[in-house]
Tab-separated table of C-alpha atoms in Angstrom:
chain	number	residue	atom	x	y	z
A	1	MET	CA	157.889	61.101	-62.699
A	2	PRO	CA	155.397	59.507	-64.756
A	3	LEU	CA	155.576	55.769	-65.499
A	4	GLU	CA	157.923	55.733	-69.087
A	5	ALA	CA	160.438	58.181	-67.594
A	6	ILE	CA	160.452	55.583	-64.823
A	7	ARG	CA	161.196	52.739	-67.721
A	8	ASP	CA	163.493	54.599	-69.440
A	9	PHE	CA	165.776	54.659	-66.544
A	10	VAL	CA	166.470	51.083	-66.633
A	11	LYS	CA	165.696	50.885	-70.431
A	12	ASP	CA	168.616	48.160	-71.172
A	13	ASP	CA	167.548	46.379	-68.246
A	14	LEU	CA	163.863	45.911	-69.155
A	15	GLU	CA	165.201	45.280	-72.996
A	16	ALA	CA	167.685	42.414	-71.680
A	17	VAL	CA	164.425	40.897	-69.794
A	18	ASP	CA	162.397	41.119	-72.979
A	19	GLN	CA	164.782	39.110	-74.671
A	20	ALA	CA	164.826	36.688	-71.878
A	21	ILE	CA	161.227	36.336	-72.106
A	22	ARG	CA	161.467	35.684	-76.692
A	23	ARG	CA	163.908	33.319	-75.739
A	24	ARG	CA	162.442	31.094	-72.865
A	25	LEU	CA	158.803	31.359	-74.846
A	26	HIS	CA	160.507	29.023	-77.855
A	27	SER	CA	158.254	25.991	-77.877
A	28	GLU	CA	158.309	23.341	-80.766
A	29	VAL	CA	154.404	23.413	-80.103
A	30	ALA	CA	153.164	26.002	-81.921
A	31	LEU	CA	150.296	26.857	-80.206
A	32	ILE	CA	151.926	27.394	-77.411
A	33	ARG	CA	154.375	29.769	-79.311
A	34	GLN	CA	151.129	31.714	-80.228
A	35	VAL	CA	149.074	32.249	-77.176
A	36	SER	CA	152.005	32.660	-74.804
A	37	GLU	CA	153.519	35.155	-77.405
A	38	TYR	CA	150.054	36.824	-77.379
A	39	ILE	CA	149.301	37.647	-74.323
A	40	VAL	CA	153.224	38.526	-73.180
A	41	HIS	CA	152.803	41.339	-75.612
A	42	SER	CA	149.815	42.878	-75.341
A	43	GLY	CA	150.826	45.661	-73.751
A	44	GLY	CA	151.285	44.911	-70.072
A	45	LYS	CA	153.111	47.396	-67.710
A	46	ARG	CA	155.636	45.015	-67.211
A	47	LEU	CA	155.406	46.076	-63.387
A	48	ARG	CA	156.632	43.059	-61.234
A	49	PRO	CA	159.472	43.307	-63.731
A	50	LEU	CA	160.303	46.613	-63.362
A	51	ILE	CA	159.992	46.777	-59.275
A	52	LEU	CA	162.587	43.391	-59.307
A	53	ILE	CA	164.849	45.370	-61.259
A	54	LEU	CA	164.866	48.812	-59.555
A	55	SER	CA	165.108	46.718	-55.723
A	56	ALA	CA	168.258	45.142	-57.131
A	57	GLY	CA	169.582	48.135	-57.968
A	58	ALA	CA	168.949	50.005	-54.875
A	59	CYS	CA	170.267	47.447	-53.028
A	60	GLY	CA	174.055	47.617	-55.609
A	61	TYR	CA	173.011	44.506	-57.248
A	62	SER	CA	175.265	44.851	-60.669
A	63	GLY	CA	175.241	40.961	-62.304
A	64	THR	CA	172.620	39.343	-64.758
A	65	ASP	CA	170.348	37.288	-63.083
A	66	HIS	CA	167.718	39.927	-62.328
A	67	HIS	CA	166.904	39.986	-65.786
A	68	GLU	CA	166.276	36.061	-65.757
A	69	LEU	CA	164.004	36.223	-62.347
A	70	ALA	CA	162.187	39.318	-63.870
A	71	ALA	CA	160.856	37.087	-66.828
A	72	VAL	CA	160.006	34.383	-64.390
A	73	VAL	CA	157.887	37.272	-62.747
A	74	GLU	CA	156.240	38.250	-65.723
A	75	PHE	CA	155.673	34.455	-66.947
A	76	ILE	CA	153.930	33.861	-63.387
A	77	HIS	CA	151.618	37.096	-63.698
A	78	THR	CA	150.637	35.903	-67.398
A	79	ALA	CA	150.314	32.397	-66.062
A	80	THR	CA	147.722	33.374	-63.877
A	81	LEU	CA	146.002	36.184	-66.092
A	82	LEU	CA	145.602	33.424	-68.564
A	83	HIS	CA	144.029	30.866	-65.979
A	84	ASP	CA	141.998	34.287	-64.693
A	85	ASP	CA	140.112	34.879	-68.055
A	86	VAL	CA	138.660	31.677	-68.184
A	87	VAL	CA	137.547	31.617	-64.594
A	88	ASP	CA	136.356	35.043	-64.610
A	89	GLU	CA	134.561	34.132	-69.082
A	90	SER	CA	135.750	37.354	-69.497
A	91	ALA	CA	136.376	38.489	-73.206
A	92	LEU	CA	138.442	41.747	-73.150
A	93	ARG	CA	141.623	42.814	-71.386
A	94	ARG	CA	143.827	45.718	-72.129
A	95	GLY	CA	141.594	46.902	-74.932
A	96	ARG	CA	141.860	43.513	-76.726
A	97	ALA	CA	140.244	39.793	-77.124
A	98	THR	CA	141.523	38.307	-74.244
A	99	ALA	CA	143.622	34.692	-75.345
A	100	ASN	CA	140.435	31.930	-74.338
A	101	ALA	CA	138.013	34.236	-76.347
A	102	LEU	CA	140.751	33.858	-79.710
A	103	PHE	CA	141.965	30.536	-78.996
A	104	GLY	CA	139.810	28.785	-76.633
A	105	ASN	CA	139.725	27.866	-72.561
A	106	ALA	CA	141.759	24.473	-72.877
A	107	ALA	CA	144.505	26.283	-74.727
A	108	SER	CA	144.615	28.913	-72.133
A	109	VAL	CA	145.292	26.746	-69.391
A	110	LEU	CA	147.244	25.151	-70.855
A	111	VAL	CA	149.656	27.328	-71.968
A	112	GLY	CA	149.331	29.056	-68.375
A	113	ASP	CA	149.919	25.723	-67.160
A	114	PHE	CA	153.050	25.833	-69.529
A	115	LEU	CA	154.031	29.120	-68.430
A	116	TYR	CA	153.993	28.283	-64.406
A	117	SER	CA	156.259	25.450	-65.147
A	118	ARG	CA	158.686	26.892	-67.677
A	119	ALA	CA	158.992	29.728	-64.915
A	120	PHE	CA	159.880	26.741	-62.250
A	121	GLN	CA	163.019	25.856	-65.113
A	122	MET	CA	163.948	29.153	-64.986
A	123	MET	CA	164.327	29.711	-61.443
A	124	VAL	CA	166.248	26.579	-61.083
A	125	SER	CA	168.873	27.836	-63.010
A	126	VAL	CA	169.359	31.082	-61.143
A	127	ASP	CA	170.782	27.924	-58.468
A	128	SER	CA	169.595	29.829	-55.169
A	129	MET	CA	167.590	28.344	-52.203
A	130	PRO	CA	166.139	31.555	-50.948
A	131	VAL	CA	164.836	32.872	-54.872
A	132	MET	CA	163.290	29.151	-55.288
A	133	ARG	CA	161.837	29.911	-52.004
A	134	VAL	CA	160.044	33.111	-52.272
A	135	LEU	CA	158.747	32.242	-56.023
A	136	ALA	CA	157.312	28.919	-54.528
A	137	ASP	CA	155.405	30.253	-51.623
A	138	ALA	CA	154.245	33.172	-53.903
A	139	THR	CA	153.282	31.193	-56.641
A	140	ASN	CA	150.765	28.859	-53.994
A	141	THR	CA	149.644	32.113	-52.424
A	142	ILE	CA	148.518	33.397	-55.400
A	143	ALA	CA	146.408	29.858	-56.544
A	144	GLU	CA	145.199	30.526	-52.730
A	145	GLY	CA	144.030	33.903	-53.488
A	146	GLU	CA	142.379	32.590	-56.747
A	147	VAL	CA	140.274	30.518	-54.708
A	148	LEU	CA	139.631	32.333	-52.300
A	149	GLN	CA	138.001	35.110	-54.987
A	150	LEU	CA	136.191	32.662	-56.241
A	151	MET	CA	134.661	31.627	-53.299
A	152	ASN	CA	133.775	35.536	-52.562
A	153	CYS	CA	132.233	35.967	-55.818
A	154	HIS	CA	128.164	36.550	-55.336
A	155	ASP	CA	128.523	37.001	-51.854
A	156	ALA	CA	127.656	40.061	-50.879
A	157	ASP	CA	128.445	39.726	-46.999
A	158	ILE	CA	132.340	39.605	-47.490
A	159	ASP	CA	133.979	42.541	-45.203
A	160	GLU	CA	136.666	44.888	-46.068
A	161	GLU	CA	139.510	42.716	-43.854
A	162	ARG	CA	138.418	39.430	-46.138
A	163	TYR	CA	138.184	41.590	-49.526
A	164	LEU	CA	141.980	43.038	-48.221
A	165	ARG	CA	143.269	39.125	-47.968
A	166	VAL	CA	142.112	38.422	-51.557
A	167	ILE	CA	144.319	41.422	-52.690
A	168	ARG	CA	146.934	40.387	-50.696
A	169	TYR	CA	147.041	36.868	-51.705
A	170	LYS	CA	146.060	37.291	-55.345
A	171	THR	CA	147.956	40.441	-56.265
A	172	ALA	CA	149.983	41.979	-54.127
A	173	LYS	CA	151.851	38.808	-53.218
A	174	LEU	CA	153.663	38.818	-56.697
A	175	PHE	CA	154.692	42.400	-56.214
A	176	GLU	CA	156.424	41.514	-52.693
A	177	ALA	CA	157.917	38.480	-54.001
A	178	ALA	CA	159.606	41.110	-56.797
A	179	SER	CA	160.796	43.313	-54.207
A	180	ARG	CA	162.234	40.606	-52.013
A	181	LEU	CA	164.204	38.855	-54.789
A	182	GLY	CA	165.474	42.570	-56.033
A	183	ALA	CA	167.020	42.462	-52.235
A	184	ILE	CA	168.413	38.769	-52.238
A	185	LEU	CA	170.313	39.270	-55.311
A	186	GLY	CA	172.031	42.537	-53.977
A	187	GLY	CA	172.842	40.639	-50.415
A	188	ALA	CA	170.732	42.698	-48.864
A	189	GLU	CA	170.660	42.722	-44.803
A	190	PRO	CA	167.276	40.699	-43.592
A	191	GLN	CA	165.735	44.018	-42.224
A	192	VAL	CA	166.390	45.719	-45.254
A	193	GLU	CA	164.997	42.427	-47.324
A	194	HIS	CA	161.642	42.762	-44.983
A	195	SER	CA	161.766	46.148	-45.902
A	196	LEU	CA	161.620	45.533	-49.495
A	197	ALA	CA	158.969	42.839	-49.285
A	198	ALA	CA	156.587	44.846	-47.290
A	199	TYR	CA	157.042	47.928	-50.009
A	200	GLY	CA	155.855	45.222	-52.349
A	201	MET	CA	152.838	44.348	-50.666
A	202	HIS	CA	151.636	47.635	-50.083
A	203	LEU	CA	152.709	48.805	-53.481
A	204	GLY	CA	150.205	45.764	-54.686
A	205	THR	CA	147.490	46.464	-52.727
A	206	ALA	CA	147.661	50.235	-54.135
A	207	PHE	CA	147.168	49.344	-57.468
A	208	GLN	CA	144.388	46.778	-57.207
A	209	LEU	CA	142.488	49.158	-55.082
A	210	ILE	CA	143.071	52.097	-57.616
A	211	ASP	CA	142.331	49.391	-60.294
A	212	ASP	CA	138.765	48.671	-58.488
A	213	VAL	CA	138.370	52.565	-58.500
A	214	LEU	CA	138.751	52.819	-62.359
A	215	ASP	CA	136.476	49.598	-62.761
A	216	TYR	CA	133.659	52.369	-61.651
A	217	SER	CA	135.004	55.502	-63.266
A	218	GLY	CA	137.700	54.767	-65.841
A	219	ASP	CA	137.967	55.014	-69.434
A	220	LEU	CA	137.859	51.995	-72.056
A	221	GLN	CA	140.225	53.401	-73.927
A	222	GLN	CA	142.548	53.902	-71.127
A	223	THR	CA	141.965	50.859	-69.003
A	224	GLY	CA	141.424	48.612	-71.685
A	225	LYS	CA	138.312	46.903	-69.783
A	226	ASN	CA	134.572	47.694	-69.936
A	227	LEU	CA	133.039	49.562	-66.891
A	228	GLY	CA	131.366	47.202	-64.440
A	229	ASP	CA	133.091	44.115	-65.443
A	230	ASP	CA	133.713	43.210	-61.790
A	231	LEU	CA	130.020	44.134	-61.052
A	232	ALA	CA	129.372	41.731	-64.049
A	233	GLU	CA	131.000	38.863	-62.719
A	234	GLY	CA	129.838	39.342	-59.191
A	235	LYS	CA	132.763	40.828	-57.483
A	236	PRO	CA	131.998	42.625	-54.421
A	237	THR	CA	135.613	44.708	-54.582
A	238	LEU	CA	135.912	48.125	-52.053
A	239	PRO	CA	133.996	50.734	-53.746
A	240	LEU	CA	130.716	48.095	-53.463
A	241	ILE	CA	131.632	47.503	-50.278
A	242	TYR	CA	132.016	50.449	-48.739
A	243	ALA	CA	128.963	51.580	-50.856
A	244	MET	CA	126.680	49.178	-48.871
A	245	ARG	CA	128.412	50.134	-45.454
A	246	ALA	CA	127.878	53.734	-45.859
A	247	GLY	CA	124.495	53.776	-47.568
A	248	SER	CA	121.148	54.018	-47.018
A	249	PRO	CA	119.060	50.581	-46.125
A	250	GLU	CA	117.536	50.614	-50.100
A	251	GLN	CA	121.171	51.477	-51.091
A	252	ALA	CA	122.723	48.408	-49.743
A	253	ALA	CA	119.801	46.486	-50.496
A	254	LEU	CA	120.656	47.137	-54.255
A	255	ILE	CA	124.243	46.572	-54.210
A	256	ARG	CA	123.450	42.974	-52.373
A	257	ALA	CA	120.945	42.516	-55.270
A	258	ALA	CA	123.520	43.654	-57.831
A	259	ILE	CA	126.506	41.261	-56.573
A	260	GLN	CA	124.166	38.117	-56.296
A	261	ARG	CA	123.152	38.459	-59.480
A	262	GLY	CA	125.714	39.620	-61.261
A	263	GLY	CA	125.249	41.076	-64.733
A	264	THR	CA	125.167	44.796	-66.182
A	265	GLU	CA	121.157	45.440	-65.239
A	266	GLU	CA	121.355	47.467	-62.282
A	267	PHE	CA	125.017	49.108	-63.055
A	268	PRO	CA	123.400	52.854	-63.784
A	269	SER	CA	121.919	52.386	-60.163
A	270	VAL	CA	124.757	51.022	-58.705
A	271	LEU	CA	126.923	53.488	-60.073
A	272	ARG	CA	125.325	56.453	-58.860
A	273	THR	CA	125.189	54.875	-55.390
A	274	ILE	CA	128.639	54.642	-55.365
A	275	ARG	CA	128.934	57.983	-56.535
A	276	GLU	CA	126.510	59.155	-53.610
A	277	THR	CA	127.913	57.399	-51.251
A	278	GLY	CA	131.706	58.496	-51.832
A	279	ALA	CA	133.144	55.096	-52.264
A	280	LEU	CA	135.553	55.668	-54.780
A	281	GLU	CA	136.903	58.237	-52.627
A	282	TYR	CA	137.070	56.073	-49.845
A	283	THR	CA	138.919	53.269	-51.605
A	284	ARG	CA	141.214	56.214	-52.906
A	285	GLN	CA	142.216	57.256	-49.289
A	286	GLN	CA	142.895	53.171	-48.811
A	287	ALA	CA	145.449	53.094	-51.545
A	288	ALA	CA	146.499	56.555	-50.608
A	289	ALA	CA	147.692	55.002	-46.826
A	290	GLU	CA	149.212	51.738	-48.667
A	291	SER	CA	151.015	53.709	-50.972
A	292	ARG	CA	152.781	56.251	-48.104
A	293	ALA	CA	153.109	53.001	-46.652
A	294	ALA	CA	155.128	51.526	-49.115
A	295	MET	CA	157.319	54.946	-49.414
A	296	ALA	CA	158.091	54.376	-45.762
A	297	MET	CA	159.447	50.783	-46.270
A	298	LEU	CA	162.343	52.250	-48.002
A	299	GLU	CA	163.728	54.677	-45.513
A	300	ALA	CA	166.740	52.256	-45.083
A	301	LEU	CA	167.586	52.500	-48.501
A	302	PRO	CA	170.414	54.872	-49.181
A	303	PRO	CA	170.307	57.857	-51.562
A	304	THR	CA	169.843	56.371	-55.410
A	305	ARG	CA	168.110	57.051	-58.818
A	306	HIS	CA	166.833	53.289	-58.314
A	307	LYS	CA	165.256	54.288	-54.673
A	308	GLU	CA	163.778	57.450	-56.080
A	309	CYS	CA	162.097	55.636	-58.882
A	310	LEU	CA	160.683	53.028	-56.476
A	311	LEU	CA	158.962	56.415	-54.753
A	312	GLN	CA	157.828	57.569	-57.590
A	313	LEU	CA	156.211	54.132	-58.897
A	314	ALA	CA	154.637	54.187	-55.124
A	315	ASP	CA	152.979	57.981	-56.246
A	316	PHE	CA	152.173	56.498	-59.626
A	317	ALA	CA	149.862	53.433	-58.365
A	318	VAL	CA	147.691	55.641	-56.868
A	319	THR	CA	147.575	59.188	-59.736
A	320	ARG	CA	147.484	57.142	-62.698
A	321	THR	CA	144.353	56.806	-64.877
A	322	TYR	CA	145.164	53.591	-66.699
């Protein structure tokens, strides 16, 4: 089932989430409206809201709080993107100019702060301590992941375990929060809540690993990113880590130098090494293992269309080309 078919199944819910986003983006400050609307409506997949809606449905939830919380999750995600692009000095995201490229770094950071604080206003309105605890913990963990990634930049000695820790903190944690929130709203048993949270963690890890693959094999029109952006920023992602481990001493030295320097000068040679060592295939295998682990976590759920969509989403995570 392609992503669009999954989205179509919960089309009314996603439209309600978009309405909540538009309503909550309102600010008397014109620049806040301009920047936040640009980034929120810039063509993202809305994966995290989708996961929350599907998880809530799989747990039998029938209220409307999931629309507000899905908007909260999207605001937190959008705030991290605004801050990310400033830190990475990125000029392109999803095939469009980044907000910092258009509006400047100061505006991007401050509007990111606005989105974080608006998200916390919204989560309080749901009036649920478990919900607030999940989102507060997730936001804090994501910030730790951002700092860990910054510390790892240009560090050619990072190993796979340390890199996966960054993914789980920085990317997968919000997937985990989204799926856990669906379980909380649905009044799921603690074991089911734990399983859905683990589903989100594995799913988010799989998504990031495929992003790493696409950074060395994707198409600009589909991914919205230039090939080699991660290398240009000195980010030692899993394809590079594996290629250093599996390649010859000369190949490892080439990649080490490229990570330490950053930039794109060595990109053709690095890309050739990645292909020769099977690094992309290895990374895909790791992503597939995470996807299978995510699917296994759904066994406790009763058979529903929502559950089937969650399973298909795990499959999409590793078969996608964008």
